[in-house]
CSV table of C-alpha atoms and ligand atoms in Angstrom, one decimal:
chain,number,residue,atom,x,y,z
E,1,UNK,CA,0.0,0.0,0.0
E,2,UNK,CA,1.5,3.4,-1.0
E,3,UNK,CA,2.0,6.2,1.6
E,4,UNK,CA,-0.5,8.9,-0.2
E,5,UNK,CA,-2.6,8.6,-3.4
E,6,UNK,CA,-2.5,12.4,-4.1
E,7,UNK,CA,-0.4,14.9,-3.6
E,8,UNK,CA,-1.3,18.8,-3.6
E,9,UNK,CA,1.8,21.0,-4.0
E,10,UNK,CA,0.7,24.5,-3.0
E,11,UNK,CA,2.7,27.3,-4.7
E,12,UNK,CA,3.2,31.3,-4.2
E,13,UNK,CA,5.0,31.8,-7.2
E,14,UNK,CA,8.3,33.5,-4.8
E,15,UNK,CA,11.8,31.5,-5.0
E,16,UNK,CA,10.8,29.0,-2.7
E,17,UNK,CA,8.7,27.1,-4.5
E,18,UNK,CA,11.1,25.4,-5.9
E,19,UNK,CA,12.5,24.0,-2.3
E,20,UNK,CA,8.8,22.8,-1.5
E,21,UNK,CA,7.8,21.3,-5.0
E,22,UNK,CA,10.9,19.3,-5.2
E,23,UNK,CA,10.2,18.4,-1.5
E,24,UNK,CA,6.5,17.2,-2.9
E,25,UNK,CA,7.9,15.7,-6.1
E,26,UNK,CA,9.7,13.4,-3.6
E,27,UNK,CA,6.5,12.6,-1.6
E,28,UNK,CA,4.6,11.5,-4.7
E,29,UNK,CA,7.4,9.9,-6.3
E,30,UNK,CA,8.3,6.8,-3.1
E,31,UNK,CA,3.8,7.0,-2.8
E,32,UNK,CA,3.5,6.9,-6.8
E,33,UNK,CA,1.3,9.3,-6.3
E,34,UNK,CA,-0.5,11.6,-8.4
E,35,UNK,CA,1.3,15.1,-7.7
E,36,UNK,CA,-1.1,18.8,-8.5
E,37,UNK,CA,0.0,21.9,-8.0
E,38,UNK,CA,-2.3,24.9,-7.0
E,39,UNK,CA,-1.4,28.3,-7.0
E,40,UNK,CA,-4.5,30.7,-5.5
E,41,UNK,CA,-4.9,33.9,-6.9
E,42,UNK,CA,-6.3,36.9,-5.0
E,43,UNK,CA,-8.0,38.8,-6.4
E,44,UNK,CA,-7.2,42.4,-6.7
E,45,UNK,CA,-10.6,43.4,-5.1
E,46,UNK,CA,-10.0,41.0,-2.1
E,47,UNK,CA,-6.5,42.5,-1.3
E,48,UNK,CA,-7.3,45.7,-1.5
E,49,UNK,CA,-10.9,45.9,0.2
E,50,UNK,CA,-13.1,46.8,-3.0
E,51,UNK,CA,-12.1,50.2,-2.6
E,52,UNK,CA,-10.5,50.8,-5.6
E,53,UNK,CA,-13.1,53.4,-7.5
E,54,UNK,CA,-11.7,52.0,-11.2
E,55,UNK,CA,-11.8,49.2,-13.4
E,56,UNK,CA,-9.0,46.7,-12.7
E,57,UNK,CA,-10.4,43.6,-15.0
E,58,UNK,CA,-7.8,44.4,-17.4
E,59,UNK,CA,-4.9,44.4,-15.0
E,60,UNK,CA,-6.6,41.6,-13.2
E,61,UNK,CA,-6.5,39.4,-16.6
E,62,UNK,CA,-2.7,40.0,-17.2
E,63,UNK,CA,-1.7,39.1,-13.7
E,64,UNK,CA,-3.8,35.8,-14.8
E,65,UNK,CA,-2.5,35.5,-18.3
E,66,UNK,CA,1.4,35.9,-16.5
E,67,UNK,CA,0.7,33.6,-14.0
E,68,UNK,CA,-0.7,30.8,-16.6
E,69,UNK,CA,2.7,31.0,-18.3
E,70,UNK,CA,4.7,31.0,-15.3
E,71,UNK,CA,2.6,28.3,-13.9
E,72,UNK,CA,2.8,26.1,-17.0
E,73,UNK,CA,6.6,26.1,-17.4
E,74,UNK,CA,7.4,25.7,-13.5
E,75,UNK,CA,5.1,22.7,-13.5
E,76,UNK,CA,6.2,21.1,-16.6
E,77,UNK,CA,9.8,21.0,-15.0
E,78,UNK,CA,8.2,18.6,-12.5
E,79,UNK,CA,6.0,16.7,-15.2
E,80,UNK,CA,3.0,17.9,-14.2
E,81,UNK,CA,0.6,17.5,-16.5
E,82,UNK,CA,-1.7,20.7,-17.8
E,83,UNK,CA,-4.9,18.9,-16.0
E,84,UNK,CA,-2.8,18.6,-12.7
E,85,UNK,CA,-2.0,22.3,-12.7
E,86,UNK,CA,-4.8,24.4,-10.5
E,87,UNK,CA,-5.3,28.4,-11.1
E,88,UNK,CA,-8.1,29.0,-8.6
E,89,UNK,CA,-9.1,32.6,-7.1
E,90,UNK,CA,-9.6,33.6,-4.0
E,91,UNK,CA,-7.9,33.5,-0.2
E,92,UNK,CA,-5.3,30.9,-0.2
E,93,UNK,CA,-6.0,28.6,2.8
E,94,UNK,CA,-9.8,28.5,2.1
E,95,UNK,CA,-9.6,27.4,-1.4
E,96,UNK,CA,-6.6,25.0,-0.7
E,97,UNK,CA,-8.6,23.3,1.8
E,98,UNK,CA,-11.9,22.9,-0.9
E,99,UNK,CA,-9.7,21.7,-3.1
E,100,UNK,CA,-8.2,19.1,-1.7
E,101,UNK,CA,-11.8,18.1,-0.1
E,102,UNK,CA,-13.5,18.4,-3.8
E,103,UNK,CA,-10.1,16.2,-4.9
E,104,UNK,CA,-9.9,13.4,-2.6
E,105,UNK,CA,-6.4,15.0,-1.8
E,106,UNK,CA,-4.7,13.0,1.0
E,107,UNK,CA,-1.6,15.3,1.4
E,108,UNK,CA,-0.5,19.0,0.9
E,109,UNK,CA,3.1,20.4,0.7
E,110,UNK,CA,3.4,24.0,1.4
E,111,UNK,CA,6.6,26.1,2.2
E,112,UNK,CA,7.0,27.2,6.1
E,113,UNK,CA,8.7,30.2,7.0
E,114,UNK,CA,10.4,30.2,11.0
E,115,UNK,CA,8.8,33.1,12.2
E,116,UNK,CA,10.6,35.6,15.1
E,117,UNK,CA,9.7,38.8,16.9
E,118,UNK,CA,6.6,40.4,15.7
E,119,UNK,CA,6.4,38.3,12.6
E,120,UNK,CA,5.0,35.4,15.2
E,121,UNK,CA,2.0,37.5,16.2
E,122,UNK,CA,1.0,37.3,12.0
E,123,UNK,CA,-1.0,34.2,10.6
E,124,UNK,CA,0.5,32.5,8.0
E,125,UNK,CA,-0.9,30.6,5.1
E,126,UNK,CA,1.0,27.6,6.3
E,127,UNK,CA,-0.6,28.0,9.8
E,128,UNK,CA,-3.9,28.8,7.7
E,129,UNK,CA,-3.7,25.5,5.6
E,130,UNK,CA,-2.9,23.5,8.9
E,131,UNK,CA,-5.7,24.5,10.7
E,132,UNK,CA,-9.1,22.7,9.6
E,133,UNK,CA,-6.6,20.4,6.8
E,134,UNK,CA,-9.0,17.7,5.8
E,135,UNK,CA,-5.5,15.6,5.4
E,136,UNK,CA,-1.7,15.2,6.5
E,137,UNK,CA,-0.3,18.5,5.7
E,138,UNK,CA,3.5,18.9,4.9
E,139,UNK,CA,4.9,21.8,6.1
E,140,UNK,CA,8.7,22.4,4.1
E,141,UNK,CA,11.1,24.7,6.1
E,142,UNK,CA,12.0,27.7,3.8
E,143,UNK,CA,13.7,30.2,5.6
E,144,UNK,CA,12.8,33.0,8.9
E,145,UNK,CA,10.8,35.9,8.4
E,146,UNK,CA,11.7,37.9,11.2
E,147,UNK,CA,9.8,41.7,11.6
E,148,UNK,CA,12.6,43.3,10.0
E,149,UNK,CA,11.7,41.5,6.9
E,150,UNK,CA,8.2,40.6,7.2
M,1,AMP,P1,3.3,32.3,3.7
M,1,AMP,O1,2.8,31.8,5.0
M,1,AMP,O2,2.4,33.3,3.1
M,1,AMP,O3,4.7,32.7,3.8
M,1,AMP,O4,3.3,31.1,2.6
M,1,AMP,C1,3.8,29.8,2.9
M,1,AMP,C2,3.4,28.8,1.9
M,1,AMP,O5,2.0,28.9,1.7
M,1,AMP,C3,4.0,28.9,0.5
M,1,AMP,O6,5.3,28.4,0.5
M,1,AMP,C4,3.0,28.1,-0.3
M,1,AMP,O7,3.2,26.7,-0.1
M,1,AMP,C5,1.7,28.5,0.4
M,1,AMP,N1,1.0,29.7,-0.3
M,1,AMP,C6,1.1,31.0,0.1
M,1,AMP,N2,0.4,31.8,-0.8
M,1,AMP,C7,-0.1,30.9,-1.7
M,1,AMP,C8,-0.9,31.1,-2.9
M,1,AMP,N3,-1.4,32.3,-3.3
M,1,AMP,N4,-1.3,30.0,-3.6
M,1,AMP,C9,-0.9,28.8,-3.2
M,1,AMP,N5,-0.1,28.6,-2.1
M,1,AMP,C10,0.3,29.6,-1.4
């Protein structure tokens, strides 16, 4: 019997990614698992409050267009296919979790920053996905954030 059946790689498009989709590449490889990857895209309107008294749908669809290149080429180093690659909008923990509940998901990789000082006292999507996971979580070590560079 294999460790996992399906692997969710969760991605923020920074430099780590690489550390934590290698780190998940692993996972699938010694379960022969199948191995997604999700990146969740906020939308402009949800990380700026709605405020915004102007019409950001065309800047909102090049940040997607971008993103759908970038996406495709980082996953394709990792041979994951096109239907195993996940754009999805929205807050990142919230829409990681319905995924991997909609997907029969039984693990998710995400990157985990040490946090010190002041930094500690901010949630972080890897404390976000943790909390309410509907499976084993992975949580990669990717460097400290401390408040100086939070
Ligand atoms: P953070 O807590 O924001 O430093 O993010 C830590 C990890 O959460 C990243 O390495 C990713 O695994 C995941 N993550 C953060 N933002 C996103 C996002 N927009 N889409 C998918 N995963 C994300």
């Amino acid at each position: 019997m294999s460790l996992y059946s399906r692997v969710l790689v969760a991605v923020d498009l920074t430099e780590d990614c690489k550390l934590v989709a290698d780190r998940a590449s692993e996972i699938a490889e010694v379960s022969k698992a199948d191995l997604h990857l999700i990146h969740v895209i906020e939308p402009i309107t949800l990380s700026y409050g709605g405020d915004i008294p102007m019409d950001v749908s065309a800047v909102q669809e090049s940040i997607t267009d971008q993103t759908e290149a970038y996406i495709a080429t980082f996953a394709s180093a990792y041979g994951i296919p096109f239907d195993h690659q996940h754009l999805v909008y929205g807050r990142p923990e919230r829409e990681i979790h319905r995924f991997a509940m909609e997907n029969d998901v039984d693990c998710i990789v995400v990157g985990s920053h040490g946090r010190h000082g002041l930094a500690l006292l901010f949630g972080s999507t890897a404390n976000g996905v943790l909390h309410g996971a509907p499976c084993d979580i992975i949580a990669v070590r990717v460097g400290v954030i401390t408040d100086e560079n939070e």
